[in-house]
mmCIF file with all atom_site columns, C-alpha atoms in Angstrom:
data_model
loop_
_atom_site.group_PDB
_atom_site.id
_atom_site.type_symbol
_atom_site.label_atom_id
_atom_site.label_alt_id
_atom_site.label_comp_id
_atom_site.label_asym_id
_atom_site.label_entity_id
_atom_site.label_seq_id
_atom_site.pdbx_PDB_ins_code
_atom_site.Cartn_x
_atom_site.Cartn_y
_atom_site.Cartn_z
_atom_site.occupancy
_atom_site.B_iso_or_equiv
_atom_site.pdbx_formal_charge
_atom_site.auth_seq_id
_atom_site.auth_comp_id
_atom_site.auth_asym_id
_atom_site.auth_atom_id
_atom_site.pdbx_PDB_model_num
ATOM 1   C CA . UNK A 1 1   ? 22.788  -22.659 -34.776 1.00 0.00 ? 221 UNK A CA 1
ATOM 2   C CA . UNK A 1 2   ? 20.568  -26.100 -33.761 1.00 0.00 ? 222 UNK A CA 1
ATOM 3   C CA . UNK A 1 3   ? 18.907  -28.002 -36.621 1.00 0.00 ? 223 UNK A CA 1
ATOM 4   C CA . UNK A 1 4   ? 17.076  -31.070 -37.685 1.00 0.00 ? 224 UNK A CA 1
ATOM 5   C CA . UNK A 1 5   ? 17.715  -32.688 -41.035 1.00 0.00 ? 225 UNK A CA 1
ATOM 6   C CA . UNK A 1 6   ? 16.312  -35.431 -43.503 1.00 0.00 ? 226 UNK A CA 1
ATOM 7   C CA . UNK A 1 7   ? 18.401  -37.092 -45.942 1.00 0.00 ? 227 UNK A CA 1
ATOM 8   C CA . UNK A 1 8   ? 15.182  -37.842 -48.265 1.00 0.00 ? 228 UNK A CA 1
ATOM 9   C CA . UNK A 1 9   ? 12.734  -34.686 -49.243 1.00 0.00 ? 229 UNK A CA 1
ATOM 10  C CA . UNK A 1 10  ? 10.563  -37.797 -50.770 1.00 0.00 ? 230 UNK A CA 1
ATOM 11  C CA . UNK A 1 11  ? 10.475  -41.914 -50.500 1.00 0.00 ? 231 UNK A CA 1
ATOM 12  C CA . UNK A 1 12  ? 7.612   -44.188 -52.883 1.00 0.00 ? 232 UNK A CA 1
ATOM 13  C CA . UNK A 1 13  ? 7.677   -47.771 -51.686 1.00 0.00 ? 233 UNK A CA 1
ATOM 14  C CA . UNK A 1 14  ? 5.025   -50.471 -52.493 1.00 0.00 ? 234 UNK A CA 1
ATOM 15  C CA . UNK A 1 15  ? 2.585   -51.746 -50.587 1.00 0.00 ? 235 UNK A CA 1
ATOM 16  C CA . UNK A 1 16  ? 3.510   -54.458 -47.991 1.00 0.00 ? 236 UNK A CA 1
ATOM 17  C CA . UNK A 1 17  ? 7.908   -53.264 -48.454 1.00 0.00 ? 237 UNK A CA 1
ATOM 18  C CA . UNK A 1 18  ? 9.510   -51.920 -45.195 1.00 0.00 ? 238 UNK A CA 1
ATOM 19  C CA . UNK A 1 19  ? 10.275  -48.633 -45.206 1.00 0.00 ? 239 UNK A CA 1
ATOM 20  C CA . UNK A 1 20  ? 12.792  -46.352 -43.246 1.00 0.00 ? 240 UNK A CA 1
ATOM 21  C CA . UNK A 1 21  ? 12.589  -42.742 -42.769 1.00 0.00 ? 241 UNK A CA 1
ATOM 22  C CA . UNK A 1 22  ? 16.009  -41.312 -42.285 1.00 0.00 ? 242 UNK A CA 1
ATOM 23  C CA . UNK A 1 23  ? 16.918  -37.661 -39.431 1.00 0.00 ? 243 UNK A CA 1
ATOM 24  C CA . UNK A 1 24  ? 20.566  -35.830 -38.337 1.00 0.00 ? 244 UNK A CA 1
ATOM 25  C CA . UNK A 1 25  ? 20.040  -33.617 -35.407 1.00 0.00 ? 245 UNK A CA 1
ATOM 26  C CA . UNK A 1 26  ? 23.150  -31.242 -34.243 1.00 0.00 ? 246 UNK A CA 1
ATOM 27  C CA . UNK A 1 27  ? 22.436  -31.097 -31.052 1.00 0.00 ? 247 UNK A CA 1
ATOM 28  C CA . UNK A 1 28  ? 23.911  -34.496 -28.995 1.00 0.00 ? 248 UNK A CA 1
ATOM 29  C CA . UNK A 1 29  ? 22.981  -32.882 -25.443 1.00 0.00 ? 249 UNK A CA 1
ATOM 30  C CA . UNK A 1 30  ? 19.295  -33.675 -26.932 1.00 0.00 ? 250 UNK A CA 1
ATOM 31  C CA . UNK A 1 31  ? 17.403  -36.079 -24.192 1.00 0.00 ? 251 UNK A CA 1
ATOM 32  C CA . UNK A 1 32  ? 14.641  -37.108 -25.854 1.00 0.00 ? 252 UNK A CA 1
ATOM 33  C CA . UNK A 1 33  ? 12.985  -37.142 -30.049 1.00 0.00 ? 253 UNK A CA 1
ATOM 34  C CA . UNK A 1 34  ? 9.926   -38.520 -32.094 1.00 0.00 ? 254 UNK A CA 1
ATOM 35  C CA . UNK A 1 35  ? 8.665   -39.053 -34.954 1.00 0.00 ? 255 UNK A CA 1
ATOM 36  C CA . UNK A 1 36  ? 5.395   -37.526 -35.817 1.00 0.00 ? 256 UNK A CA 1
ATOM 37  C CA . UNK A 1 37  ? 2.512   -38.461 -39.352 1.00 0.00 ? 257 UNK A CA 1
ATOM 38  C CA . UNK A 1 38  ? 1.265   -36.096 -40.691 1.00 0.00 ? 258 UNK A CA 1
ATOM 39  C CA . UNK A 1 39  ? -1.970  -36.763 -42.711 1.00 0.00 ? 259 UNK A CA 1
ATOM 40  C CA . UNK A 1 40  ? -2.952  -34.182 -45.539 1.00 0.00 ? 260 UNK A CA 1
ATOM 41  C CA . UNK A 1 41  ? -5.178  -31.800 -44.177 1.00 0.00 ? 261 UNK A CA 1
ATOM 42  C CA . UNK A 1 42  ? -4.297  -32.265 -40.357 1.00 0.00 ? 262 UNK A CA 1
ATOM 43  C CA . UNK A 1 43  ? -1.934  -31.343 -37.881 1.00 0.00 ? 263 UNK A CA 1
ATOM 44  C CA . UNK A 1 44  ? 0.619   -33.482 -36.768 1.00 0.00 ? 264 UNK A CA 1
ATOM 45  C CA . UNK A 1 45  ? 0.223   -36.765 -34.595 1.00 0.00 ? 265 UNK A CA 1
ATOM 46  C CA . UNK A 1 46  ? 2.557   -38.802 -32.496 1.00 0.00 ? 266 UNK A CA 1
ATOM 47  C CA . UNK A 1 47  ? 4.426   -41.891 -33.873 1.00 0.00 ? 267 UNK A CA 1
ATOM 48  C CA . UNK A 1 48  ? 7.306   -43.162 -31.115 1.00 0.00 ? 268 UNK A CA 1
ATOM 49  C CA . UNK A 1 49  ? 9.837   -41.961 -28.631 1.00 0.00 ? 269 UNK A CA 1
ATOM 50  C CA . UNK A 1 50  ? 13.005  -42.329 -28.450 1.00 0.00 ? 270 UNK A CA 1
ATOM 51  C CA . UNK A 1 51  ? 15.138  -41.078 -24.954 1.00 0.00 ? 271 UNK A CA 1
ATOM 52  C CA . UNK A 1 52  ? 18.988  -41.240 -25.686 1.00 0.00 ? 272 UNK A CA 1
ATOM 53  C CA . UNK A 1 53  ? 19.206  -43.832 -23.008 1.00 0.00 ? 273 UNK A CA 1
ATOM 54  C CA . UNK A 1 54  ? 18.212  -45.669 -25.572 1.00 0.00 ? 274 UNK A CA 1
ATOM 55  C CA . UNK A 1 55  ? 19.435  -47.672 -28.981 1.00 0.00 ? 275 UNK A CA 1
ATOM 56  C CA . UNK A 1 56  ? 16.146  -48.265 -30.073 1.00 0.00 ? 276 UNK A CA 1
ATOM 57  C CA . UNK A 1 57  ? 12.411  -48.620 -28.927 1.00 0.00 ? 277 UNK A CA 1
ATOM 58  C CA . UNK A 1 58  ? 9.141   -49.908 -31.058 1.00 0.00 ? 278 UNK A CA 1
ATOM 59  C CA . UNK A 1 59  ? 6.228   -49.643 -31.483 1.00 0.00 ? 279 UNK A CA 1
ATOM 60  C CA . UNK A 1 60  ? 3.050   -51.320 -33.773 1.00 0.00 ? 280 UNK A CA 1
ATOM 61  C CA . UNK A 1 61  ? 4.819   -51.856 -36.833 1.00 0.00 ? 281 UNK A CA 1
ATOM 62  C CA . UNK A 1 62  ? 6.951   -49.130 -35.674 1.00 0.00 ? 282 UNK A CA 1
ATOM 63  C CA . UNK A 1 63  ? 10.414  -49.121 -34.856 1.00 0.00 ? 283 UNK A CA 1
ATOM 64  C CA . UNK A 1 64  ? 12.565  -46.289 -33.938 1.00 0.00 ? 284 UNK A CA 1
ATOM 65  C CA . UNK A 1 65  ? 16.520  -46.817 -34.573 1.00 0.00 ? 285 UNK A CA 1
ATOM 66  C CA . UNK A 1 66  ? 18.846  -43.740 -32.054 1.00 0.00 ? 286 UNK A CA 1
ATOM 67  C CA . UNK A 1 67  ? 22.779  -43.532 -33.051 1.00 0.00 ? 287 UNK A CA 1
ATOM 68  C CA . UNK A 1 68  ? 24.331  -40.964 -30.519 1.00 0.00 ? 288 UNK A CA 1
ATOM 69  C CA . UNK A 1 69  ? 27.484  -41.122 -31.934 1.00 0.00 ? 289 UNK A CA 1
ATOM 70  C CA . UNK A 1 70  ? 26.160  -40.290 -35.492 1.00 0.00 ? 290 UNK A CA 1
ATOM 71  C CA . UNK A 1 71  ? 23.654  -38.713 -34.095 1.00 0.00 ? 291 UNK A CA 1
ATOM 72  C CA . UNK A 1 72  ? 20.964  -40.658 -36.692 1.00 0.00 ? 292 UNK A CA 1
ATOM 73  C CA . UNK A 1 73  ? 17.723  -41.190 -35.553 1.00 0.00 ? 293 UNK A CA 1
ATOM 74  C CA . UNK A 1 74  ? 16.011  -43.488 -38.218 1.00 0.00 ? 294 UNK A CA 1
ATOM 75  C CA . UNK A 1 75  ? 11.745  -44.264 -38.287 1.00 0.00 ? 295 UNK A CA 1
ATOM 76  C CA . UNK A 1 76  ? 10.889  -47.755 -39.535 1.00 0.00 ? 296 UNK A CA 1
ATOM 77  C CA . UNK A 1 77  ? 8.151   -49.253 -41.162 1.00 0.00 ? 297 UNK A CA 1
ATOM 78  C CA . UNK A 1 78  ? 7.104   -52.496 -41.462 1.00 0.00 ? 298 UNK A CA 1
ATOM 79  C CA . UNK A 1 79  ? 5.363   -53.817 -44.137 1.00 0.00 ? 299 UNK A CA 1
ATOM 80  C CA . UNK A 1 80  ? 3.824   -50.713 -45.403 1.00 0.00 ? 300 UNK A CA 1
ATOM 81  C CA . UNK A 1 81  ? 0.275   -49.662 -45.880 1.00 0.00 ? 301 UNK A CA 1
ATOM 82  C CA . UNK A 1 82  ? -1.764  -47.067 -47.776 1.00 0.00 ? 302 UNK A CA 1
ATOM 83  C CA . UNK A 1 83  ? -2.678  -45.643 -44.787 1.00 0.00 ? 303 UNK A CA 1
ATOM 84  C CA . UNK A 1 84  ? 0.841   -45.091 -44.245 1.00 0.00 ? 304 UNK A CA 1
ATOM 85  C CA . UNK A 1 85  ? 0.770   -42.199 -47.048 1.00 0.00 ? 305 UNK A CA 1
ATOM 86  C CA . UNK A 1 86  ? 2.348   -38.697 -45.117 1.00 0.00 ? 306 UNK A CA 1
ATOM 87  C CA . UNK A 1 87  ? 5.397   -36.438 -44.494 1.00 0.00 ? 307 UNK A CA 1
ATOM 88  C CA . UNK A 1 88  ? 7.008   -37.060 -41.824 1.00 0.00 ? 308 UNK A CA 1
ATOM 89  C CA . UNK A 1 89  ? 8.977   -35.376 -39.088 1.00 0.00 ? 309 UNK A CA 1
ATOM 90  C CA . UNK A 1 90  ? 11.701  -35.923 -36.854 1.00 0.00 ? 310 UNK A CA 1
ATOM 91  C CA . UNK A 1 91  ? 12.114  -33.135 -33.833 1.00 0.00 ? 311 UNK A CA 1
ATOM 92  C CA . UNK A 1 92  ? 14.285  -33.192 -31.116 1.00 0.00 ? 312 UNK A CA 1
ATOM 93  C CA . UNK A 1 93  ? 14.285  -30.834 -27.432 1.00 0.00 ? 313 UNK A CA 1
ATOM 94  C CA . UNK A 1 94  ? 16.038  -28.003 -28.175 1.00 0.00 ? 314 UNK A CA 1
ATOM 95  C CA . UNK A 1 95  ? 19.500  -26.767 -26.519 1.00 0.00 ? 315 UNK A CA 1
ATOM 96  C CA . UNK A 1 96  ? 17.313  -25.397 -23.535 1.00 0.00 ? 316 UNK A CA 1
ATOM 97  C CA . UNK A 1 97  ? 15.292  -27.977 -22.973 1.00 0.00 ? 317 UNK A CA 1
ATOM 98  C CA . UNK A 1 98  ? 11.397  -29.520 -22.132 1.00 0.00 ? 318 UNK A CA 1
ATOM 99  C CA . UNK A 1 99  ? 8.534   -29.326 -24.284 1.00 0.00 ? 319 UNK A CA 1
ATOM 100 C CA . UNK A 1 100 ? 8.390   -25.729 -24.907 1.00 0.00 ? 320 UNK A CA 1
ATOM 101 C CA . UNK A 1 101 ? 12.050  -26.055 -27.373 1.00 0.00 ? 321 UNK A CA 1
ATOM 102 C CA . UNK A 1 102 ? 10.828  -28.749 -29.402 1.00 0.00 ? 322 UNK A CA 1
ATOM 103 C CA . UNK A 1 103 ? 12.523  -28.191 -32.980 1.00 0.00 ? 323 UNK A CA 1
ATOM 104 C CA . UNK A 1 104 ? 10.888  -30.339 -36.295 1.00 0.00 ? 324 UNK A CA 1
ATOM 105 C CA . UNK A 1 105 ? 12.903  -31.335 -39.367 1.00 0.00 ? 325 UNK A CA 1
ATOM 106 C CA . UNK A 1 106 ? 11.289  -30.302 -42.460 1.00 0.00 ? 326 UNK A CA 1
ATOM 107 C CA . UNK A 1 107 ? 9.868   -33.429 -43.231 1.00 0.00 ? 327 UNK A CA 1
ATOM 108 C CA . UNK A 1 108 ? 9.326   -36.753 -45.430 1.00 0.00 ? 328 UNK A CA 1
ATOM 109 C CA . UNK A 1 109 ? 6.761   -36.911 -48.000 1.00 0.00 ? 329 UNK A CA 1
ATOM 110 C CA . UNK A 1 110 ? 5.976   -41.051 -48.244 1.00 0.00 ? 330 UNK A CA 1
ATOM 111 C CA . UNK A 1 111 ? 4.203   -42.374 -50.376 1.00 0.00 ? 331 UNK A CA 1
ATOM 112 C CA . UNK A 1 112 ? 2.841   -45.634 -50.320 1.00 0.00 ? 332 UNK A CA 1
ATOM 113 C CA . UNK A 1 113 ? 1.621   -47.424 -53.868 1.00 0.00 ? 333 UNK A CA 1
ATOM 114 C CA . UNK A 1 114 ? -1.014  -50.461 -54.069 1.00 0.00 ? 334 UNK A CA 1
ATOM 115 C CA . UNK B 2 1   ? -9.404  -37.029 -32.464 1.00 0.00 ? 293 UNK B CA 1
ATOM 116 C CA . UNK B 2 2   ? -6.154  -35.210 -30.547 1.00 0.00 ? 294 UNK B CA 1
ATOM 117 C CA . UNK B 2 3   ? -8.079  -33.658 -28.061 1.00 0.00 ? 295 UNK B CA 1
ATOM 118 C CA . UNK B 2 4   ? -6.724  -30.371 -29.925 1.00 0.00 ? 296 UNK B CA 1
ATOM 119 C CA . UNK B 2 5   ? -9.613  -28.560 -32.025 1.00 0.00 ? 297 UNK B CA 1
ATOM 120 C CA . UNK B 2 6   ? -8.699  -24.828 -33.852 1.00 0.00 ? 298 UNK B CA 1
ATOM 121 C CA . UNK B 2 7   ? -11.277 -22.987 -35.186 1.00 0.00 ? 299 UNK B CA 1
ATOM 122 C CA . UNK B 2 8   ? -12.282 -21.842 -38.070 1.00 0.00 ? 300 UNK B CA 1
ATOM 123 C CA . UNK B 2 9   ? -10.247 -24.606 -40.325 1.00 0.00 ? 301 UNK B CA 1
ATOM 124 C CA . UNK B 2 10  ? -9.197  -22.289 -43.785 1.00 0.00 ? 302 UNK B CA 1
ATOM 125 C CA . UNK B 2 11  ? -10.214 -18.273 -43.577 1.00 0.00 ? 303 UNK B CA 1
ATOM 126 C CA . UNK B 2 12  ? -9.153  -16.085 -46.275 1.00 0.00 ? 304 UNK B CA 1
ATOM 127 C CA . UNK B 2 13  ? -8.730  -12.578 -45.153 1.00 0.00 ? 305 UNK B CA 1
ATOM 128 C CA . UNK B 2 14  ? -7.724  -9.458  -46.856 1.00 0.00 ? 306 UNK B CA 1
ATOM 129 C CA . UNK B 2 15  ? -4.146  -6.919  -45.960 1.00 0.00 ? 307 UNK B CA 1
ATOM 130 C CA . UNK B 2 16  ? -6.523  -4.409  -44.079 1.00 0.00 ? 308 UNK B CA 1
ATOM 131 C CA . UNK B 2 17  ? -8.602  -6.849  -41.951 1.00 0.00 ? 309 UNK B CA 1
ATOM 132 C CA . UNK B 2 18  ? -8.433  -7.848  -38.959 1.00 0.00 ? 310 UNK B CA 1
ATOM 133 C CA . UNK B 2 19  ? -8.995  -12.242 -37.643 1.00 0.00 ? 311 UNK B CA 1
ATOM 134 C CA . UNK B 2 20  ? -9.062  -14.718 -35.061 1.00 0.00 ? 312 UNK B CA 1
ATOM 135 C CA . UNK B 2 21  ? -7.603  -17.802 -34.777 1.00 0.00 ? 313 UNK B CA 1
ATOM 136 C CA . UNK B 2 22  ? -9.013  -19.404 -32.284 1.00 0.00 ? 314 UNK B CA 1
ATOM 137 C CA . UNK B 2 23  ? -7.508  -23.182 -30.289 1.00 0.00 ? 315 UNK B CA 1
ATOM 138 C CA . UNK B 2 24  ? -8.876  -25.650 -27.321 1.00 0.00 ? 316 UNK B CA 1
ATOM 139 C CA . UNK B 2 25  ? -7.509  -28.075 -25.690 1.00 0.00 ? 317 UNK B CA 1
ATOM 140 C CA . UNK B 2 26  ? -9.669  -30.575 -23.991 1.00 0.00 ? 318 UNK B CA 1
ATOM 141 C CA . UNK B 2 27  ? -6.787  -32.993 -22.346 1.00 0.00 ? 319 UNK B CA 1
ATOM 142 C CA . UNK B 2 28  ? -5.648  -30.985 -19.232 1.00 0.00 ? 320 UNK B CA 1
ATOM 143 C CA . UNK B 2 29  ? -2.523  -29.181 -20.218 1.00 0.00 ? 321 UNK B CA 1
ATOM 144 C CA . UNK B 2 30  ? -0.418  -26.502 -19.014 1.00 0.00 ? 322 UNK B CA 1
ATOM 145 C CA . UNK B 2 31  ? 1.267   -25.029 -21.812 1.00 0.00 ? 323 UNK B CA 1
ATOM 146 C CA . UNK B 2 32  ? -0.310  -24.343 -25.560 1.00 0.00 ? 324 UNK B CA 1
ATOM 147 C CA . UNK B 2 33  ? 1.045   -23.483 -28.910 1.00 0.00 ? 325 UNK B CA 1
ATOM 148 C CA . UNK B 2 34  ? 1.178   -22.093 -31.892 1.00 0.00 ? 326 UNK B CA 1
ATOM 149 C CA . UNK B 2 35  ? 2.992   -22.847 -34.938 1.00 0.00 ? 327 UNK B CA 1
ATOM 150 C CA . UNK B 2 36  ? 3.486   -21.696 -38.677 1.00 0.00 ? 328 UNK B CA 1
ATOM 151 C CA . UNK B 2 37  ? 3.661   -23.966 -41.120 1.00 0.00 ? 329 UNK B CA 1
ATOM 152 C CA . UNK B 2 38  ? 4.873   -22.724 -44.842 1.00 0.00 ? 330 UNK B CA 1
ATOM 153 C CA . UNK B 2 39  ? 5.661   -24.912 -47.412 1.00 0.00 ? 331 UNK B CA 1
ATOM 154 C CA . UNK B 2 40  ? 9.029   -26.661 -47.407 1.00 0.00 ? 332 UNK B CA 1
ATOM 155 C CA . UNK B 2 41  ? 10.037  -25.262 -44.096 1.00 0.00 ? 333 UNK B CA 1
ATOM 156 C CA . UNK B 2 42  ? 10.082  -26.731 -40.564 1.00 0.00 ? 334 UNK B CA 1
ATOM 157 C CA . UNK B 2 43  ? 7.830   -25.480 -38.154 1.00 0.00 ? 335 UNK B CA 1
ATOM 158 C CA . UNK B 2 44  ? 8.151   -22.591 -37.383 1.00 0.00 ? 336 UNK B CA 1
ATOM 159 C CA . UNK B 2 45  ? 7.259   -22.131 -33.311 1.00 0.00 ? 337 UNK B CA 1
ATOM 160 C CA . UNK B 2 46  ? 5.486   -18.432 -33.162 1.00 0.00 ? 338 UNK B CA 1
ATOM 161 C CA . UNK B 2 47  ? 4.266   -18.115 -29.534 1.00 0.00 ? 339 UNK B CA 1
ATOM 162 C CA . UNK B 2 48  ? 4.549   -20.576 -25.792 1.00 0.00 ? 340 UNK B CA 1
ATOM 163 C CA . UNK B 2 49  ? 2.069   -19.673 -23.343 1.00 0.00 ? 341 UNK B CA 1
ATOM 164 C CA . UNK B 2 50  ? 3.632   -21.734 -20.112 1.00 0.00 ? 342 UNK B CA 1
ATOM 165 C CA . UNK B 2 51  ? 0.543   -21.653 -16.494 1.00 0.00 ? 343 UNK B CA 1
ATOM 166 C CA . UNK B 2 52  ? -0.986  -19.299 -18.858 1.00 0.00 ? 344 UNK B CA 1
ATOM 167 C CA . UNK B 2 53  ? 1.943   -16.637 -19.498 1.00 0.00 ? 345 UNK B CA 1
ATOM 168 C CA . UNK B 2 54  ? 3.826   -15.751 -22.512 1.00 0.00 ? 346 UNK B CA 1
ATOM 169 C CA . UNK B 2 55  ? 6.818   -17.434 -22.334 1.00 0.00 ? 347 UNK B CA 1
ATOM 170 C CA . UNK B 2 56  ? 8.195   -17.181 -26.202 1.00 0.00 ? 348 UNK B CA 1
ATOM 171 C CA . UNK B 2 57  ? 7.178   -15.001 -29.057 1.00 0.00 ? 349 UNK B CA 1
ATOM 172 C CA . UNK B 2 58  ? 11.134  -15.768 -31.339 1.00 0.00 ? 350 UNK B CA 1
ATOM 173 C CA . UNK B 2 59  ? 10.480  -11.616 -32.221 1.00 0.00 ? 351 UNK B CA 1
ATOM 174 C CA . UNK B 2 60  ? 7.444   -13.591 -34.261 1.00 0.00 ? 352 UNK B CA 1
ATOM 175 C CA . UNK B 2 61  ? 5.527   -9.986  -36.583 1.00 0.00 ? 353 UNK B CA 1
ATOM 176 C CA . UNK B 2 62  ? 3.587   -7.607  -34.615 1.00 0.00 ? 354 UNK B CA 1
ATOM 177 C CA . UNK B 2 63  ? 1.064   -7.457  -37.046 1.00 0.00 ? 355 UNK B CA 1
ATOM 178 C CA . UNK B 2 64  ? 0.778   -11.892 -34.625 1.00 0.00 ? 356 UNK B CA 1
ATOM 179 C CA . UNK B 2 65  ? -0.613  -10.857 -31.345 1.00 0.00 ? 357 UNK B CA 1
ATOM 180 C CA . UNK B 2 66  ? -1.556  -13.849 -28.984 1.00 0.00 ? 358 UNK B CA 1
ATOM 181 C CA . UNK B 2 67  ? -3.620  -13.916 -26.454 1.00 0.00 ? 359 UNK B CA 1
ATOM 182 C CA . UNK B 2 68  ? -4.371  -17.244 -22.970 1.00 0.00 ? 360 UNK B CA 1
ATOM 183 C CA . UNK B 2 69  ? -7.588  -16.379 -21.598 1.00 0.00 ? 361 UNK B CA 1
ATOM 184 C CA . UNK B 2 70  ? -6.846  -19.734 -19.481 1.00 0.00 ? 362 UNK B CA 1
ATOM 185 C CA . UNK B 2 71  ? -4.975  -22.770 -20.091 1.00 0.00 ? 363 UNK B CA 1
ATOM 186 C CA . UNK B 2 72  ? -7.413  -24.501 -21.914 1.00 0.00 ? 364 UNK B CA 1
ATOM 187 C CA . UNK B 2 73  ? -8.093  -21.732 -24.901 1.00 0.00 ? 365 UNK B CA 1
ATOM 188 C CA . UNK B 2 74  ? -5.871  -20.104 -26.612 1.00 0.00 ? 366 UNK B CA 1
ATOM 189 C CA . UNK B 2 75  ? -6.378  -17.066 -30.089 1.00 0.00 ? 367 UNK B CA 1
ATOM 190 C CA . UNK B 2 76  ? -4.304  -15.642 -32.393 1.00 0.00 ? 368 UNK B CA 1
ATOM 191 C CA . UNK B 2 77  ? -5.352  -12.485 -33.678 1.00 0.00 ? 369 UNK B CA 1
ATOM 192 C CA . UNK B 2 78  ? -4.278  -11.402 -36.328 1.00 0.00 ? 370 UNK B CA 1
ATOM 193 C CA . UNK B 2 79  ? -3.943  -7.968  -38.515 1.00 0.00 ? 371 UNK B CA 1
ATOM 194 C CA . UNK B 2 80  ? -2.499  -6.210  -41.412 1.00 0.00 ? 372 UNK B CA 1
ATOM 195 C CA . UNK B 2 81  ? -1.371  -9.751  -42.898 1.00 0.00 ? 373 UNK B CA 1
ATOM 196 C CA . UNK B 2 82  ? 1.400   -9.200  -46.038 1.00 0.00 ? 374 UNK B CA 1
ATOM 197 C CA . UNK B 2 83  ? 0.782   -12.814 -48.792 1.00 0.00 ? 375 UNK B CA 1
ATOM 198 C CA . UNK B 2 84  ? 3.511   -13.957 -47.270 1.00 0.00 ? 376 UNK B CA 1
ATOM 199 C CA . UNK B 2 85  ? 1.881   -14.715 -43.940 1.00 0.00 ? 377 UNK B CA 1
ATOM 200 C CA . UNK B 2 86  ? -0.123  -17.651 -45.727 1.00 0.00 ? 378 UNK B CA 1
ATOM 201 C CA . UNK B 2 87  ? 0.406   -21.347 -44.372 1.00 0.00 ? 379 UNK B CA 1
ATOM 202 C CA . UNK B 2 88  ? -1.300  -23.126 -42.692 1.00 0.00 ? 380 UNK B CA 1
ATOM 203 C CA . UNK B 2 89  ? -1.069  -21.645 -38.272 1.00 0.00 ? 381 UNK B CA 1
ATOM 204 C CA . UNK B 2 90  ? -1.285  -24.965 -36.233 1.00 0.00 ? 382 UNK B CA 1
ATOM 205 C CA . UNK B 2 91  ? -1.816  -24.897 -32.216 1.00 0.00 ? 383 UNK B CA 1
ATOM 206 C CA . UNK B 2 92  ? -0.595  -27.796 -29.970 1.00 0.00 ? 384 UNK B CA 1
ATOM 207 C CA . UNK B 2 93  ? -0.113  -28.131 -26.268 1.00 0.00 ? 385 UNK B CA 1
ATOM 208 C CA . UNK B 2 94  ? 1.319   -30.679 -24.076 1.00 0.00 ? 386 UNK B CA 1
ATOM 209 C CA . UNK B 2 95  ? 2.076   -30.667 -20.351 1.00 0.00 ? 387 UNK B CA 1
ATOM 210 C CA . UNK B 2 96  ? 4.626   -28.922 -19.438 1.00 0.00 ? 388 UNK B CA 1
ATOM 211 C CA . UNK B 2 97  ? 5.914   -31.127 -16.266 1.00 0.00 ? 389 UNK B CA 1
ATOM 212 C CA . UNK B 2 98  ? 9.231   -33.295 -16.046 1.00 0.00 ? 390 UNK B CA 1
ATOM 213 C CA . UNK B 2 99  ? 10.050  -35.131 -18.726 1.00 0.00 ? 391 UNK B CA 1
ATOM 214 C CA . UNK B 2 100 ? 6.823   -35.101 -20.590 1.00 0.00 ? 392 UNK B CA 1
ATOM 215 C CA . UNK B 2 101 ? 6.759   -32.990 -23.425 1.00 0.00 ? 393 UNK B CA 1
ATOM 216 C CA . UNK B 2 102 ? 4.662   -34.825 -26.207 1.00 0.00 ? 394 UNK B CA 1
ATOM 217 C CA . UNK B 2 103 ? 3.090   -32.409 -28.194 1.00 0.00 ? 395 UNK B CA 1
ATOM 218 C CA . UNK B 2 104 ? 0.044   -32.593 -29.212 1.00 0.00 ? 396 UNK B CA 1
ATOM 219 C CA . UNK B 2 105 ? -1.404  -30.876 -32.246 1.00 0.00 ? 397 UNK B CA 1
ATOM 220 C CA . UNK B 2 106 ? -4.462  -29.618 -33.391 1.00 0.00 ? 398 UNK B CA 1
ATOM 221 C CA . UNK B 2 107 ? -6.315  -29.416 -37.411 1.00 0.00 ? 399 UNK B CA 1
ATOM 222 C CA . UNK B 2 108 ? -4.112  -26.304 -38.213 1.00 0.00 ? 400 UNK B CA 1
ATOM 223 C CA . UNK B 2 109 ? -6.265  -22.835 -40.010 1.00 0.00 ? 401 UNK B CA 1
ATOM 224 C CA . UNK B 2 110 ? -5.703  -22.240 -43.376 1.00 0.00 ? 402 UNK B CA 1
ATOM 225 C CA . UNK B 2 111 ? -5.331  -19.063 -43.715 1.00 0.00 ? 403 UNK B CA 1
ATOM 226 C CA . UNK B 2 112 ? -4.450  -17.173 -47.514 1.00 0.00 ? 404 UNK B CA 1
ATOM 227 C CA . UNK B 2 113 ? -3.654  -13.466 -47.560 1.00 0.00 ? 405 UNK B CA 1
ATOM 228 C CA . UNK B 2 114 ? -5.204  -11.940 -50.354 1.00 0.00 ? 406 UNK B CA 1
#
């Protein structure tokens, strides 16, 4: 079936370093990808999204890269801060399309050491 | 914070109890969702309501019963649950129209079934 997977279950970095979180997806027809951040005790929070007609999109300290050839998505966080410690999920529009069928990855825990 | 609220935040119930989870969104969205989040698993979509009509239930056990009285409110009625139903239950909403598929999540209800 369709799936979204994260390469690394945990990532520990030093404050100030850059972080890269990776995600593999299997549905080549997906048109829309999202990164969510989930802090302890909270629900997932939208970080950044990207459409399939783009390779790169930048936000505030975050960049999402999309490689459709190998069906790979990554989230780069610049100058990682302790407040970035959280679980990060990638998600994409499922085979049926639309907002009703977001498929989520398992999540990867990022720990930022001061 | 996200415009989606959930109550209660924590719930402990016995297997013979009946309880309800409540979700309210203040974003003017027309689609609402229930997800189950268990440890080390991706988010599992349980129910989707679009324009107040259920469009997805993903074969969820009948001991979970959703109700969507209007576009701003969503309930999840629980009865005769099992210990394996213990999880974080997340509500989300979105504007199900065109290309906008980002979902906004509530903080979740941490459910423990004893």
